[in-house]
Amino acid sequence: MKFDARKIVATLLFTKQKQCLLCGRTIPRETPALSPPPWNDLCPACLRHLLPIVEPVCLVCGREKKETFRFSPGKEMCRDCEEREETYFIMNRSALHYSFKGKEWLYAYKYKGREQLVEGLIHLLYQTYRRHYSHRSIEAITFVPLYEDRLQQRTFNQAEQLAKGLGKRANLPVYDLLERHHPTRKQSRQTRQARLHALEGAFGMKEEIPHAGNKILLIDDVYTTGSTVNECSRVLREGGWEEVYILTPFRA
């Protein structure tokens, strides 16, 4: 095979190099092309700080068991899940720890208008869905709603976009079932009692909804304390769904 040196040099000089979606650095040409996204759109430095959740985990919320201070000896549930008065969902599973790089990813997507970052998150959700939920006969997907004023400010609901992207890949219908009656403060900054009080009456079922079924998957962007998804699960259960499962790209 004859090599054209001029063609090779021109390719190296003038081919546009890919920029990392998170930090903007040029992704080195020698970096292996990893497919599908998000891995082929991020530089090695960012990839090092995206930490997957590794089993064993809490059977309910999916917290890694290596956080031993969160678990009583010999227990398969973390203390937060043990102490919750009532849990309305079966289990949560998440793809990545909510590290500083995960926060940067989500912030850029939600608040800086970089909606192209959603494709990587959808891929993470789909891989986690296949691992934990594909055998559970999930019938439909829904999502945590935004309050109307916040939705107008942001112009999109990240949980809805994630749900619709996952629905296409998993070939499942996505139902817009829930509505938020009033805004709530960031849950991670409140005490347990304050969280529970703030969420009272925060969610409800929409009036015109599809017939409820057996198993539904609820999507949010981050599982932090579980209070929000637990309240949404309570409403879904009251609306007729028998089993609610949770899926998020990040676990705080």
Short mmCIF file of C-alpha atoms in Angstrom, two decimals:
data_model
loop_
_atom_site.label_atom_id
_atom_site.label_comp_id
_atom_site.label_asym_id
_atom_site.label_seq_id
_atom_site.Cartn_x
_atom_site.Cartn_y
_atom_site.Cartn_z
CA MET A 1 0.00 0.00 0.00
CA LYS A 2 1.40 3.39 -1.00
CA PHE A 3 1.26 6.11 1.67
CA ASP A 4 0.61 9.71 0.66
CA ALA A 5 2.63 11.72 3.20
CA ARG A 6 1.09 15.03 2.13
CA LYS A 7 -2.43 13.69 2.67
CA ILE A 8 -1.54 12.40 6.13
CA VAL A 9 0.02 15.74 7.15
CA ALA A 10 -2.97 17.67 5.81
CA THR A 11 -5.34 15.43 7.77
CA LEU A 12 -3.40 16.00 10.98
CA LEU A 13 -3.17 19.75 10.48
CA PHE A 14 -6.63 20.60 9.24
CA THR A 15 -8.98 17.99 10.66
CA LYS A 16 -10.97 19.67 13.40
CA GLN A 17 -10.10 18.16 16.76
CA LYS A 18 -12.90 17.18 19.10
CA GLN A 19 -13.37 19.28 22.22
CA CYS A 20 -14.33 17.81 25.58
CA LEU A 21 -18.00 18.55 26.26
CA LEU A 22 -17.32 19.33 29.92
CA CYS A 23 -14.06 21.26 30.17
CA GLY A 24 -13.48 22.32 26.55
CA ARG A 25 -10.01 20.81 26.35
CA THR A 26 -8.95 19.20 23.09
CA ILE A 27 -9.34 15.43 23.25
CA PRO A 28 -5.93 13.97 22.30
CA ARG A 29 -5.85 12.28 18.91
CA GLU A 30 -4.16 9.25 20.44
CA THR A 31 -7.11 8.73 22.81
CA PRO A 32 -8.91 5.55 21.70
CA ALA A 33 -12.33 6.18 20.22
CA LEU A 34 -14.70 4.78 22.78
CA SER A 35 -18.26 4.33 21.63
CA PRO A 36 -21.05 5.06 22.36
CA PRO A 37 -21.14 8.41 24.23
CA PRO A 38 -20.55 9.87 26.72
CA TRP A 39 -17.06 8.41 26.85
CA ASN A 40 -15.96 9.46 23.34
CA ASP A 41 -16.98 13.08 24.02
CA LEU A 42 -14.95 13.57 27.21
CA CYS A 43 -11.23 14.05 27.75
CA PRO A 44 -9.19 11.61 29.89
CA ALA A 45 -8.95 14.16 32.74
CA CYS A 46 -12.74 14.43 33.04
CA LEU A 47 -13.27 10.69 32.66
CA ARG A 48 -11.02 10.02 35.65
CA HIS A 49 -13.43 11.94 37.90
CA LEU A 50 -16.64 10.23 36.79
CA LEU A 51 -16.99 7.41 39.30
CA PRO A 52 -19.36 4.50 38.61
CA ILE A 53 -21.31 3.01 41.49
CA VAL A 54 -19.97 -0.43 42.29
CA GLU A 55 -21.87 -3.26 43.98
CA PRO A 56 -22.62 -4.27 46.67
CA VAL A 57 -25.11 -1.50 47.34
CA CYS A 58 -28.06 -0.82 49.64
CA LEU A 59 -30.89 -3.00 48.37
CA VAL A 60 -33.30 -0.04 48.50
CA CYS A 61 -31.55 3.21 47.58
CA GLY A 62 -28.48 1.90 45.75
CA ARG A 63 -25.89 3.53 48.03
CA GLU A 64 -22.47 1.87 47.80
CA LYS A 65 -21.74 -0.33 50.80
CA LYS A 66 -18.14 0.81 50.98
CA GLU A 67 -19.56 3.85 52.79
CA THR A 68 -19.48 1.66 55.90
CA PHE A 69 -20.45 4.47 58.29
CA ARG A 70 -23.84 4.50 56.54
CA PHE A 71 -24.53 0.82 57.22
CA SER A 72 -25.19 -1.11 60.42
CA PRO A 73 -22.97 -4.23 60.64
CA GLY A 74 -24.39 -7.12 58.65
CA LYS A 75 -27.25 -5.07 57.21
CA GLU A 76 -28.08 -4.92 53.49
CA MET A 77 -29.97 -1.64 53.83
CA CYS A 78 -28.31 1.67 54.74
CA ARG A 79 -29.35 3.50 57.91
CA ASP A 80 -31.24 6.18 55.97
CA CYS A 81 -33.48 3.55 54.40
CA GLU A 82 -33.88 1.69 57.69
CA GLU A 83 -34.96 4.90 59.45
CA ARG A 84 -37.43 6.05 56.78
CA GLU A 85 -40.92 5.67 58.22
CA GLU A 86 -42.35 4.34 54.97
CA THR A 87 -40.80 3.71 51.58
CA TYR A 88 -43.21 3.75 48.65
CA PHE A 89 -40.77 2.64 45.94
CA ILE A 90 -39.18 -0.78 45.51
CA MET A 91 -35.63 0.33 44.77
CA ASN A 92 -33.43 3.02 43.23
CA ARG A 93 -30.42 2.44 41.03
CA SER A 94 -28.02 5.09 39.72
CA ALA A 95 -25.12 5.07 37.28
CA LEU A 96 -22.50 7.40 38.79
CA HIS A 97 -21.52 9.03 42.08
CA TYR A 98 -22.43 12.72 42.19
CA SER A 99 -18.78 13.80 42.19
CA PHE A 100 -17.66 17.35 41.47
CA LYS A 101 -17.32 16.40 37.80
CA GLY A 102 -20.83 14.93 37.83
CA LYS A 103 -22.11 18.19 39.33
CA GLU A 104 -20.29 20.13 36.60
CA TRP A 105 -21.89 17.92 33.94
CA LEU A 106 -25.40 18.34 35.30
CA TYR A 107 -24.99 22.09 35.93
CA ALA A 108 -23.79 22.71 32.37
CA TYR A 109 -26.75 20.74 31.00
CA LYS A 110 -29.45 22.27 33.22
CA TYR A 111 -28.33 25.88 33.61
CA LYS A 112 -25.93 26.70 30.76
CA GLY A 113 -28.13 25.51 27.92
CA ARG A 114 -25.78 22.74 26.81
CA GLU A 115 -28.53 20.28 26.03
CA GLN A 116 -26.20 18.13 23.90
CA LEU A 117 -24.92 16.74 27.21
CA VAL A 118 -28.21 14.90 27.68
CA GLU A 119 -27.24 12.15 25.24
CA GLY A 120 -24.47 10.91 27.50
CA LEU A 121 -26.83 10.89 30.48
CA ILE A 122 -29.42 8.92 28.51
CA HIS A 123 -26.77 6.39 27.60
CA LEU A 124 -25.84 5.99 31.28
CA LEU A 125 -29.51 5.53 32.19
CA TYR A 126 -30.02 2.92 29.49
CA GLN A 127 -27.00 0.89 30.57
CA THR A 128 -28.18 1.01 34.20
CA TYR A 129 -31.73 0.13 33.14
CA ARG A 130 -30.51 -2.92 31.23
CA ARG A 131 -28.47 -4.08 34.19
CA HIS A 132 -31.08 -3.69 36.92
CA TYR A 133 -34.54 -3.37 35.39
CA SER A 134 -34.77 -5.03 31.98
CA HIS A 135 -35.92 -8.31 33.58
CA ARG A 136 -38.58 -6.73 35.81
CA SER A 137 -41.36 -6.29 33.24
CA ILE A 138 -41.49 -2.50 33.58
CA GLU A 139 -44.59 -1.27 31.71
CA ALA A 140 -44.00 2.48 31.45
CA ILE A 141 -41.77 5.39 32.40
CA THR A 142 -42.65 8.68 34.09
CA PHE A 143 -40.60 11.52 35.59
CA VAL A 144 -40.38 13.99 38.47
CA PRO A 145 -42.11 17.22 37.40
CA LEU A 146 -40.87 20.79 37.72
CA TYR A 147 -42.96 23.60 39.16
CA GLU A 148 -44.45 25.70 36.36
CA ASP A 149 -42.45 28.88 37.10
CA ARG A 150 -39.17 26.97 37.19
CA LEU A 151 -40.05 25.15 33.98
CA GLN A 152 -40.65 28.49 32.23
CA GLN A 153 -37.30 29.82 33.47
CA ARG A 154 -35.32 26.76 32.36
CA THR A 155 -37.51 26.03 29.27
CA PHE A 156 -37.18 22.26 29.76
CA ASN A 157 -37.50 19.60 32.44
CA GLN A 158 -34.30 17.57 32.59
CA ALA A 159 -36.08 14.56 34.09
CA GLU A 160 -38.60 14.59 31.24
CA GLN A 161 -35.85 14.72 28.60
CA LEU A 162 -34.06 11.82 30.29
CA ALA A 163 -37.27 9.80 30.51
CA LYS A 164 -38.15 10.33 26.85
CA GLY A 165 -34.62 9.44 25.73
CA LEU A 166 -34.67 6.27 27.79
CA GLY A 167 -38.16 5.40 26.57
CA LYS A 168 -36.96 5.42 22.95
CA ARG A 169 -34.02 3.16 23.72
CA ALA A 170 -35.93 0.78 25.97
CA ASN A 171 -39.05 0.80 23.75
CA LEU A 172 -41.29 1.83 26.64
CA PRO A 173 -44.09 4.43 26.72
CA VAL A 174 -43.42 7.63 28.67
CA TYR A 175 -46.37 9.03 30.61
CA ASP A 176 -46.61 12.60 31.93
CA LEU A 177 -48.43 11.59 35.12
CA LEU A 178 -47.31 13.95 37.88
CA GLU A 179 -47.62 17.66 38.56
CA ARG A 180 -45.92 19.83 41.16
CA HIS A 181 -48.30 22.01 43.12
CA HIS A 182 -45.73 24.30 44.72
CA PRO A 183 -41.94 24.80 44.57
CA THR A 184 -39.67 23.19 47.13
CA ARG A 185 -36.25 24.18 48.44
CA LYS A 186 -33.18 22.09 47.65
CA GLN A 187 -33.71 18.90 49.66
CA SER A 188 -30.07 18.25 50.55
CA ARG A 189 -29.93 21.52 52.54
CA GLN A 190 -32.80 20.68 54.86
CA THR A 191 -33.23 18.45 57.89
CA ARG A 192 -35.20 15.22 57.52
CA GLN A 193 -38.29 16.70 59.20
CA ALA A 194 -38.07 19.89 57.15
CA ARG A 195 -37.86 17.86 53.95
CA LEU A 196 -40.90 15.79 54.84
CA HIS A 197 -42.91 18.88 55.78
CA ALA A 198 -41.90 20.76 52.61
CA LEU A 199 -42.99 17.86 50.40
CA GLU A 200 -46.45 17.49 51.92
CA GLY A 201 -48.91 18.10 49.11
CA ALA A 202 -46.11 19.09 46.70
CA PHE A 203 -47.11 16.52 44.07
CA GLY A 204 -50.31 15.17 42.61
CA MET A 205 -51.55 13.08 39.70
CA LYS A 206 -52.71 14.90 36.59
CA GLU A 207 -56.44 14.64 35.93
CA GLU A 208 -56.29 12.95 32.54
CA ILE A 209 -53.90 10.03 32.89
CA PRO A 210 -53.49 6.65 31.19
CA HIS A 211 -54.86 3.62 32.97
CA ALA A 212 -52.54 2.63 35.82
CA GLY A 213 -50.67 -0.65 35.62
CA ASN A 214 -48.40 -2.83 37.66
CA LYS A 215 -44.79 -1.58 37.38
CA ILE A 216 -43.57 1.89 36.48
CA LEU A 217 -40.11 3.47 36.36
CA LEU A 218 -39.71 7.00 37.80
CA ILE A 219 -36.85 9.14 36.43
CA ASP A 220 -35.01 11.99 38.16
CA ASP A 221 -31.54 13.49 37.61
CA VAL A 222 -30.05 12.94 41.09
CA TYR A 223 -30.99 10.69 44.01
CA THR A 224 -29.96 12.66 47.10
CA THR A 225 -32.05 11.88 50.18
CA GLY A 226 -34.82 10.00 48.41
CA SER A 227 -37.51 12.28 49.84
CA THR A 228 -38.68 13.67 46.50
CA VAL A 229 -38.89 10.36 44.67
CA ASN A 230 -40.50 8.74 47.71
CA GLU A 231 -43.27 11.35 47.75
CA CYS A 232 -43.76 10.99 44.00
CA SER A 233 -43.90 7.22 44.46
CA ARG A 234 -46.58 7.62 47.14
CA VAL A 235 -48.70 9.63 44.70
CA LEU A 236 -48.18 7.07 41.94
CA ARG A 237 -49.14 4.25 44.27
CA GLU A 238 -52.30 6.10 45.28
CA GLY A 239 -52.97 6.64 41.59
CA GLY A 240 -53.09 2.89 41.03
CA TRP A 241 -49.53 1.82 40.17
CA GLU A 242 -48.60 -1.19 42.27
CA GLU A 243 -44.79 -1.04 42.10
CA VAL A 244 -42.59 2.03 41.54
CA TYR A 245 -38.89 1.79 40.66
CA ILE A 246 -36.44 4.71 40.54
CA LEU A 247 -33.61 5.37 38.07
CA THR A 248 -31.20 8.34 38.06
CA PRO A 249 -27.86 9.04 36.35
CA PHE A 250 -26.33 10.30 39.63
CA ARG A 251 -26.39 9.18 43.29
CA ALA A 252 -25.33 11.82 45.85
#
